[in-house]
XYZ file of C-alpha atoms in Angstrom:
484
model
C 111.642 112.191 113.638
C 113.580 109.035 113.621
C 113.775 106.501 110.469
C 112.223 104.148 111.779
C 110.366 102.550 114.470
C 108.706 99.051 115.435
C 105.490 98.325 113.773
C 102.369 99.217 114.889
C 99.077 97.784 114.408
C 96.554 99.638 112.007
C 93.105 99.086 113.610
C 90.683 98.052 110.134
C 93.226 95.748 108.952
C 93.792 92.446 109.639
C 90.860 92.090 111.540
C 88.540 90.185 108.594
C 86.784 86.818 108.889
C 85.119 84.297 106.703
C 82.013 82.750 106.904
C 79.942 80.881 104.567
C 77.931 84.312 104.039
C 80.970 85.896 103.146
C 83.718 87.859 104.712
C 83.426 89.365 107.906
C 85.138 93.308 109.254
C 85.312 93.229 113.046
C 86.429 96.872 112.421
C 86.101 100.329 110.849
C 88.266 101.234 108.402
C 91.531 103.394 109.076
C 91.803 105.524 106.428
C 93.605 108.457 107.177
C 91.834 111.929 106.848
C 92.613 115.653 106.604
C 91.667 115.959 109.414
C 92.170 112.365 111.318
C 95.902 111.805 110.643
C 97.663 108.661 110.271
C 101.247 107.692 111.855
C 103.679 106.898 109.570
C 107.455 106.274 110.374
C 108.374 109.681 108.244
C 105.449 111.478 110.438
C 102.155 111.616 110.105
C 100.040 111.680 106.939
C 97.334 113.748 105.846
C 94.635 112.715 102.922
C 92.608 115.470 101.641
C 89.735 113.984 99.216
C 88.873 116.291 96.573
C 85.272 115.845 95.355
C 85.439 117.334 92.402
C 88.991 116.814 91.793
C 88.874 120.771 90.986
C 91.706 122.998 92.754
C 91.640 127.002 92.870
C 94.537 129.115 92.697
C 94.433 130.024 96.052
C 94.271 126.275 97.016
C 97.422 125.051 95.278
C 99.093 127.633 96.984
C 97.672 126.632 100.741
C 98.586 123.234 99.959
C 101.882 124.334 98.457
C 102.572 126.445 101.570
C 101.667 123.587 104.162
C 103.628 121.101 102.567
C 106.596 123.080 102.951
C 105.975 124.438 106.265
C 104.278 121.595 107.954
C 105.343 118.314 106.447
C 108.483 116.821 103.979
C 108.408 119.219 101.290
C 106.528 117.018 98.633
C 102.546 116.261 98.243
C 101.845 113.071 96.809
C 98.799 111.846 94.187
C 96.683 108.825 95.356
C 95.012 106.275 92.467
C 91.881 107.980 93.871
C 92.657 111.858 92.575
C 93.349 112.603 96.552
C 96.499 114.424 97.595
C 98.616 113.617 100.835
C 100.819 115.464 103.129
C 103.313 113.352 104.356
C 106.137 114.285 107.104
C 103.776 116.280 109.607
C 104.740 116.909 112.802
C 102.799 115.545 115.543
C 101.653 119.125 116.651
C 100.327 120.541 113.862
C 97.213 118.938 113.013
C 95.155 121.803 114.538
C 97.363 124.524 112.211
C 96.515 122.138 109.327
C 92.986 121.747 109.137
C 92.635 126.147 109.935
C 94.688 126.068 106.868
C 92.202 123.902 104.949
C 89.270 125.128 106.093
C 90.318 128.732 105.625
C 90.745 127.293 102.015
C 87.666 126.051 101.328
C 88.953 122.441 101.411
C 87.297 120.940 104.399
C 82.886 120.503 104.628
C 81.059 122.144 106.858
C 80.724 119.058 108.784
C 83.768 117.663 109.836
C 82.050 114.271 110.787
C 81.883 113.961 106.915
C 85.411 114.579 106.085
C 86.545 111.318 105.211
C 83.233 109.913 103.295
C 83.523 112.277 100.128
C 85.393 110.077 98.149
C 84.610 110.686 94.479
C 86.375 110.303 90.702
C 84.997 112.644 88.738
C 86.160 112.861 84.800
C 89.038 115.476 84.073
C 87.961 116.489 81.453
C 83.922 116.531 82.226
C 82.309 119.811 81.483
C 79.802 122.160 83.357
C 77.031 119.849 83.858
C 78.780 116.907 85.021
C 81.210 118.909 87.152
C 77.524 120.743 88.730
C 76.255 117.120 89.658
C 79.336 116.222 91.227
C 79.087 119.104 93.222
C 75.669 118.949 94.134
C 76.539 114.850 95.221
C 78.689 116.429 97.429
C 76.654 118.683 98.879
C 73.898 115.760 99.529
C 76.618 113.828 100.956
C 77.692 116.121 103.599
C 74.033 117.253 104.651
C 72.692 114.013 105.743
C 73.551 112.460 109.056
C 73.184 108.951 108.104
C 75.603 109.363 105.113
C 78.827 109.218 107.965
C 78.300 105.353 108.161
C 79.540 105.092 104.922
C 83.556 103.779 105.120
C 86.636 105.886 104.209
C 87.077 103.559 101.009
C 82.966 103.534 99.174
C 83.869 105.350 96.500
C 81.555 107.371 94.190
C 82.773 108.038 90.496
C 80.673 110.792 88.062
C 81.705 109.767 84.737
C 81.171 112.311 81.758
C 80.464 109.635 78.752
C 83.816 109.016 77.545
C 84.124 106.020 80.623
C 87.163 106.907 81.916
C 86.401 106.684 85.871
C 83.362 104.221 85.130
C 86.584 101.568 84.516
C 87.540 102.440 88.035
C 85.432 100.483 90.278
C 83.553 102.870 92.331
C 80.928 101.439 94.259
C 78.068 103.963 92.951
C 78.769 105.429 89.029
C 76.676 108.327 87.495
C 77.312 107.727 83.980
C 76.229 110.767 81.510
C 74.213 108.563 79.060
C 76.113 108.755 75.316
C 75.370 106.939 72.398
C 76.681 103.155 73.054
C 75.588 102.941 76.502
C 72.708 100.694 74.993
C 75.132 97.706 74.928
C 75.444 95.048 78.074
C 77.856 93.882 79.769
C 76.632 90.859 80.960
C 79.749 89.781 83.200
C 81.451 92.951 84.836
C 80.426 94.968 87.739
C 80.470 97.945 89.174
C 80.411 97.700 92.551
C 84.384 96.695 92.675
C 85.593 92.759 92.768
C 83.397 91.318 94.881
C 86.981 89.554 96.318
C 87.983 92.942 97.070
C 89.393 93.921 100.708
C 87.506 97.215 100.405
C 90.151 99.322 98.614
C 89.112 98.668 96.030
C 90.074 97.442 92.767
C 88.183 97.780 89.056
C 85.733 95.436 87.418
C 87.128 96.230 83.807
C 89.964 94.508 83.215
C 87.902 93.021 80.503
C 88.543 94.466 77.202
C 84.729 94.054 75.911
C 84.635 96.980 74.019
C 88.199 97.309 72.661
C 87.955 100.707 74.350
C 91.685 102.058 74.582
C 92.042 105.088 77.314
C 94.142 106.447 74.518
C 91.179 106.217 71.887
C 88.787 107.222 74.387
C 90.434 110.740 75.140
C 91.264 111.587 71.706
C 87.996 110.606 70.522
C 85.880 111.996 73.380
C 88.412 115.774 74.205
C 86.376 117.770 72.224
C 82.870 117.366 73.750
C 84.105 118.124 77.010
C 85.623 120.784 79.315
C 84.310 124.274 79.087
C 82.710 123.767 75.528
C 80.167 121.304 76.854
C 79.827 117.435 78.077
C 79.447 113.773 76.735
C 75.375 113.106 77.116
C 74.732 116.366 77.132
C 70.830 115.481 76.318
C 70.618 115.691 80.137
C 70.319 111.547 81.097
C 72.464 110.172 83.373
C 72.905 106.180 84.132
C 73.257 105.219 87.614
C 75.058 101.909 87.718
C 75.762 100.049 90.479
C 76.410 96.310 91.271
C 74.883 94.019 88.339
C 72.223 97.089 87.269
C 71.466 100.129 85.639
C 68.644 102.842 86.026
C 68.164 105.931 83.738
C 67.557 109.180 85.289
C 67.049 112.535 84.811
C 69.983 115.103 85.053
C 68.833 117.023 87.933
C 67.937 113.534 90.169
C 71.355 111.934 89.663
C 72.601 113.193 92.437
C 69.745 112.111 94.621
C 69.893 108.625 92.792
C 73.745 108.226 93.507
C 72.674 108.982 96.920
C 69.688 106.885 97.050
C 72.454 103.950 96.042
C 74.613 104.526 98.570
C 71.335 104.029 101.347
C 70.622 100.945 99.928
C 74.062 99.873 100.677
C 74.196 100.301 104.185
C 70.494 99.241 104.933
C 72.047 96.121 103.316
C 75.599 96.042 104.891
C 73.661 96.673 108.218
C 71.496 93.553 107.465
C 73.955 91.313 106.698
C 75.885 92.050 109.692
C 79.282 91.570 107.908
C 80.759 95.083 108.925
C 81.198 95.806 104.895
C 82.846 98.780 104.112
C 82.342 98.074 99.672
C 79.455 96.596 97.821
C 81.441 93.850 96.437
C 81.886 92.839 100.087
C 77.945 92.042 100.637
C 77.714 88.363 100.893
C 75.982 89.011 96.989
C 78.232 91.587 95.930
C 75.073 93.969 96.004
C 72.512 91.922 94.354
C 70.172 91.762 97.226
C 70.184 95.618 97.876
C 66.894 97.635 97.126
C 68.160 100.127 95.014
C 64.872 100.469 93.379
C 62.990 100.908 96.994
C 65.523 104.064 97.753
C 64.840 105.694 94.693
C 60.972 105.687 94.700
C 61.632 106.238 98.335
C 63.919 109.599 97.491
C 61.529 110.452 94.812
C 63.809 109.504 92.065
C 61.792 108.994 88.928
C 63.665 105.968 87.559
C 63.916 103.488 84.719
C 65.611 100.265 84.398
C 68.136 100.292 81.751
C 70.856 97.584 80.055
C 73.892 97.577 81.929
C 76.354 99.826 80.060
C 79.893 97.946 79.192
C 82.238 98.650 81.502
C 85.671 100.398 79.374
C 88.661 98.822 79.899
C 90.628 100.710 82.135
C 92.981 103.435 80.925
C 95.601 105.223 81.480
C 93.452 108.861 82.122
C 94.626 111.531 79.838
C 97.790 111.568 78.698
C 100.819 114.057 78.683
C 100.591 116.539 76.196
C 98.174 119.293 74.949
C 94.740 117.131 74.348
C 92.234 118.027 72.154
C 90.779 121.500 72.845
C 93.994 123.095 74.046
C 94.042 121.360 77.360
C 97.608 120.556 78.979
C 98.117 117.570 80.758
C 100.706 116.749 82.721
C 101.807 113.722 84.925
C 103.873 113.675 88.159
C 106.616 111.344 88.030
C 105.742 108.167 90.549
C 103.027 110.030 91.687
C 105.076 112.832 93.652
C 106.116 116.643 93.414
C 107.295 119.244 95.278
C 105.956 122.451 96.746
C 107.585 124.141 94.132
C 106.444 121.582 91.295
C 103.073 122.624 92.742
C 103.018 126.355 92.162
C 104.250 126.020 88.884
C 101.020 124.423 87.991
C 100.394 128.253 88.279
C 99.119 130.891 86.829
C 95.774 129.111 86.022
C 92.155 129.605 87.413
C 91.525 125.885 88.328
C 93.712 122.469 87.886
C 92.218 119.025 87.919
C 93.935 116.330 90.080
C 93.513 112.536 88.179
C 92.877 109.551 89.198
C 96.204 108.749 87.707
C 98.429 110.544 89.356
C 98.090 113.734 87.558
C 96.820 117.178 86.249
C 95.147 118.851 83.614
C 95.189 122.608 82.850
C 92.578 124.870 81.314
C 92.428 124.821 77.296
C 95.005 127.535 76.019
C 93.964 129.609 72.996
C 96.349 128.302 70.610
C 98.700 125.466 69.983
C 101.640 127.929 70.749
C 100.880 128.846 73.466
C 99.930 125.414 75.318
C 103.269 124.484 73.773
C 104.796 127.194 75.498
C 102.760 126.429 78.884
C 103.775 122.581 78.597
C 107.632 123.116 78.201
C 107.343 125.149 81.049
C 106.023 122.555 83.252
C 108.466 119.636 81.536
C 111.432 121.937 83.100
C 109.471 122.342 86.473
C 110.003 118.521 85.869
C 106.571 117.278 84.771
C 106.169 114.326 82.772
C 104.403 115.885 79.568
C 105.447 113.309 76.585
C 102.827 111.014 75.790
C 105.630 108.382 75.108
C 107.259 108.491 78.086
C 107.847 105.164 79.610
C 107.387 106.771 83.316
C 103.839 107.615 82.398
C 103.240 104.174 83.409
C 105.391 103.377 86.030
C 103.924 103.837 89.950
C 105.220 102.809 93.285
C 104.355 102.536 96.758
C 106.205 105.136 100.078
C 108.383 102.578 100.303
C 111.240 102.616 103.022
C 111.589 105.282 105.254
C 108.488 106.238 105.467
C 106.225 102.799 105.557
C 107.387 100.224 108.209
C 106.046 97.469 106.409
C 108.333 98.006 103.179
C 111.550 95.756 102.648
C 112.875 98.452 99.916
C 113.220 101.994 98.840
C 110.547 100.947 95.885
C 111.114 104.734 95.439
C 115.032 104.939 94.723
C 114.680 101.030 93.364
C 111.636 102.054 90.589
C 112.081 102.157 87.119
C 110.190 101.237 83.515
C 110.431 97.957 81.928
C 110.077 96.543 78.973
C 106.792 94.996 77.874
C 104.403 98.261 77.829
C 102.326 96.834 80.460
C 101.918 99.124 83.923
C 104.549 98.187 86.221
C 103.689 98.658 90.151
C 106.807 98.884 92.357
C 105.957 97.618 96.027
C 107.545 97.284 99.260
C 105.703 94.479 100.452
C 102.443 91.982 99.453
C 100.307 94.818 100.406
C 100.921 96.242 96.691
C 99.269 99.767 97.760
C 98.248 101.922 94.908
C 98.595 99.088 92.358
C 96.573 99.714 88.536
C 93.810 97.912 87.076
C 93.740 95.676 84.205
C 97.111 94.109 82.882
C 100.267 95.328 84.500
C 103.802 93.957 86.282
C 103.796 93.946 89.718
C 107.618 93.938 91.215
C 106.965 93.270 95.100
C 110.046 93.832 97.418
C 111.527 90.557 99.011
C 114.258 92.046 100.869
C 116.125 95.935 100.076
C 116.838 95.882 96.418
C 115.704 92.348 95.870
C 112.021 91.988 93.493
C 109.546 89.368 92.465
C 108.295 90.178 88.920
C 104.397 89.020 88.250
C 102.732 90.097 85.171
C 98.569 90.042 86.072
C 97.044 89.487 83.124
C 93.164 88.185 82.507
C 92.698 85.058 80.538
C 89.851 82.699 80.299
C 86.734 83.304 81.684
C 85.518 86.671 83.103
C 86.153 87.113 86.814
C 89.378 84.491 86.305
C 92.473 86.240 86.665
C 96.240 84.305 86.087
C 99.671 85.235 86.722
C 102.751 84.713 85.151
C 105.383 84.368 87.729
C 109.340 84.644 87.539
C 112.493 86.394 89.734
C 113.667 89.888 88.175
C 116.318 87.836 86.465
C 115.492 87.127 82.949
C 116.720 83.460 82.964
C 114.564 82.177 85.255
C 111.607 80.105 84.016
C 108.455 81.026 84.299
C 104.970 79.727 85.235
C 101.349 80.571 84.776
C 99.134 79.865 88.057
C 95.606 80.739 88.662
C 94.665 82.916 91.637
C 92.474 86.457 92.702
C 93.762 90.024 92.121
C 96.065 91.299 95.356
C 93.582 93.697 97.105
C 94.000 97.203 96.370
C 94.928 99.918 98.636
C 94.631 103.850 98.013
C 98.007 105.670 97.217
């Protein structure tokens, strides 16, 4: 396939309006699919969402096996626990989705393919990982439910608030003791300034919540040995309010949500594809009305503070004997892949990594994780490339200036630091981090995004990669986010 090629337009983007109801989508969105596959300039791409975020055996070695065969050799991580096949051959779509279906990774329903878009905590237990399921299952047996755009995102958090920072449009919270506290500026719908990709409403730190604190506080209720809330509540939080329900409706309820969305989307005629993209960011919707409606016995409850976001788990045996491991920019290879094997399930993050069942003893999930660090895992906590990320980059995007790829690298600072190939910034992180956008092959503006002032206000501190340069702090909205 040749390097390059002239760009092409990407129907869903671009095509946005303003009025003085809000903005305006004269389009669907584009997002690529397992089984609707996008054109790239390395080949075409493949995005498998993974409800759950729970892989088999047998899957990781399909996947393995059809990156090698059918596309460039690698699989890459999205910020949404998704994987991607890049490199595929024009021709092989059809071979691709037998493989995936003969895999168990595709619904019954193809129509739903690209709508089960769900964070899920890795490290939730039985009874959160069961309502996640059974979402998905409500998901794909409703009709209606394929209105809903490639980017609403649904997040089942297990209590510790790890993928309630990540600014899904509908969260199922398991209730846990603190939930009782408000948070009377964030949301959880996504910035309502979002382009629809979405980006968190927790970059405030109003709980002092690390996501270091919150694993190795919260590791040891979780996983096989139980779950966070396990009293059987869930919250269902979405936009500016909160609802208690019972553990076997929060499904339905996180269903119910997503209804109310599109009756409201539908109403206000603006083509939105997120609830912060409502001309009220999801005030106006009658949640309420769709859970009498589904039958949802529900009560209203204080907003719960949204965490700050973290970092997931990190590398390293966690509390409980389970190995985590990270995949360095967000990347491996077939075989980086199977040596997540022998195991009977792995968990893809949200950031760009996995986590491994608990191991008996210390030994031996020190044994396991120097394994995977010469497989070429990222599995020291203190790594400094457990925080770096970066877009495809050059070849395979036609819109990059750089190799962000080969160019990528930690900096000084500790903050995140995003390495993109142009303004589009896709796959950027939440909160406080250093964005280095390409202005021409090797060439980087540096911005450090930090939020000061005011909730909702976000500033910039601005200067060139070189360190003499002066800087300057402007006021200005969060780049919109798009899924890597």
């Amino acid at each position: 396939m040749p390097s390059s090629s002239p760009k092409r337009p990407e129907p869903g983007e671009g095509h946005i309006r303003t009025r003085r109801s809000g903005r305006v989508r004269d389009r669907g969105d584009a997002c690529p699919g397992a089984l609707r596959l996008h054109r790239a300039d390395d080949g075409a791409l493949a995005r498998l969402r993974l409800p759950t975020g729970v892989l088999t055996e047998q899957q990781i070695r399909v996947l393995a096996d059809a990156a090698d065969r059918l596309g460039d050799g690698h699989l890459s991580l999205t910020s949404r626990g998704n994987l991607e096949l890049r490199g595929l051959g024009e021709s092989c779509g059809l071979e691709l989705a037998e493989l995936l279906r003969g895999a168990g990774l595709l619904p019954d329903s193809e129509a739903h393919e690209r709508i089960r878009n769900m964070v899920v905590s890795p490290l939730a237990g039985p009874r959160v990982q069961a309502a996640a399921r059974a979402l998905d299952v409500l998901l794909c047996g409703e009709a209606w439910t394929t209105g809903l755009s490639g980017r609403f995102l649904f997040a089942v958090d297990d209590g510790r608030g790890d993928v309630a920072a990540l600014g899904a449009d509908v969260t199922l919270r398991a209730a846990a003791e603190g939930d009782s506290g408000t948070d009377g500026d964030s949301r959880a719908d996504g910035d309502s300034r979002a382009d629809g990709d979405s980006r968190a409403d927790g970059d405030s730190r109003a709980d002092g919540d690390s996501g270091a604190d919150r694993h190795s506080r919260a590791d040891s209720g979780s996983g096989a040995d139980g779950d966070f809330g396990a009293g059987g509540a869930f919250l269902l939080v979405v936009a500016d309010r909160a609802y208690e329900v019972g553990g076997p409706d929060a499904p339905a309820a996180a269903l119910a949500a997503a209804r109310a969305f599109l009756t409201a989307a539908e109403a206000a005629g603006t083509g939105a594809w997120r609830v912060g993209e409502l001309p009220d960011g999801g005030r106006g919707m009658d949640v309420a009305g769709e859970l009498a409606r589904a039958g949802v016995t529900a009560s209203p409850a204080p907003r719960p503070v949204t965490p700050s976001p973290g970092s997931g788990p990190p590398p390293g045996i966690l509390d409980g004997g389970f190995v985590s491991v990270s995949a360095r920019l967000g990347r491996v290879t077939g075989d980086q892949f199977r040596a997540l094997l022998p195991a009977a399930e792995i968990r893809v993050t949200p950031w760009r990594g996995f986590v491994l069942p608990a191991w008996p003893d210390q030994a031996a999930a020190r044994d396991r994780l120097a394994e995977l660090a010469a497989a070429g895992y990222l599995t020291a906590p203190d790594t400094p490339w457990a925080t770096v990320s970066a877009c495809t980059g050059r070849p395979g995007c036609a819109k990059s200036l750089a190799d962000v790829r080969g160019d990528a690298r930690p900096l000084d600072g500790g903050l995140p630091v995003h390495w993109s190939g142009c303004e589009r910034r896709c796959g950027h992180p939440r909160g406080d981090w250093v964005d280095m956008v390409a202005t021409g092959e090797g060439s980087y503006q540096q911005t450090v995004h930090t939020r000061a002032g005011a909730p909702g206000a976000m500033f910039h501190v601005k200067h060139a990669v070189a360190q003499d340069v002066s800087r300057e702090t402007v006021p200005g909205p969060r780049p919109p986010l798009h899924e890597q």
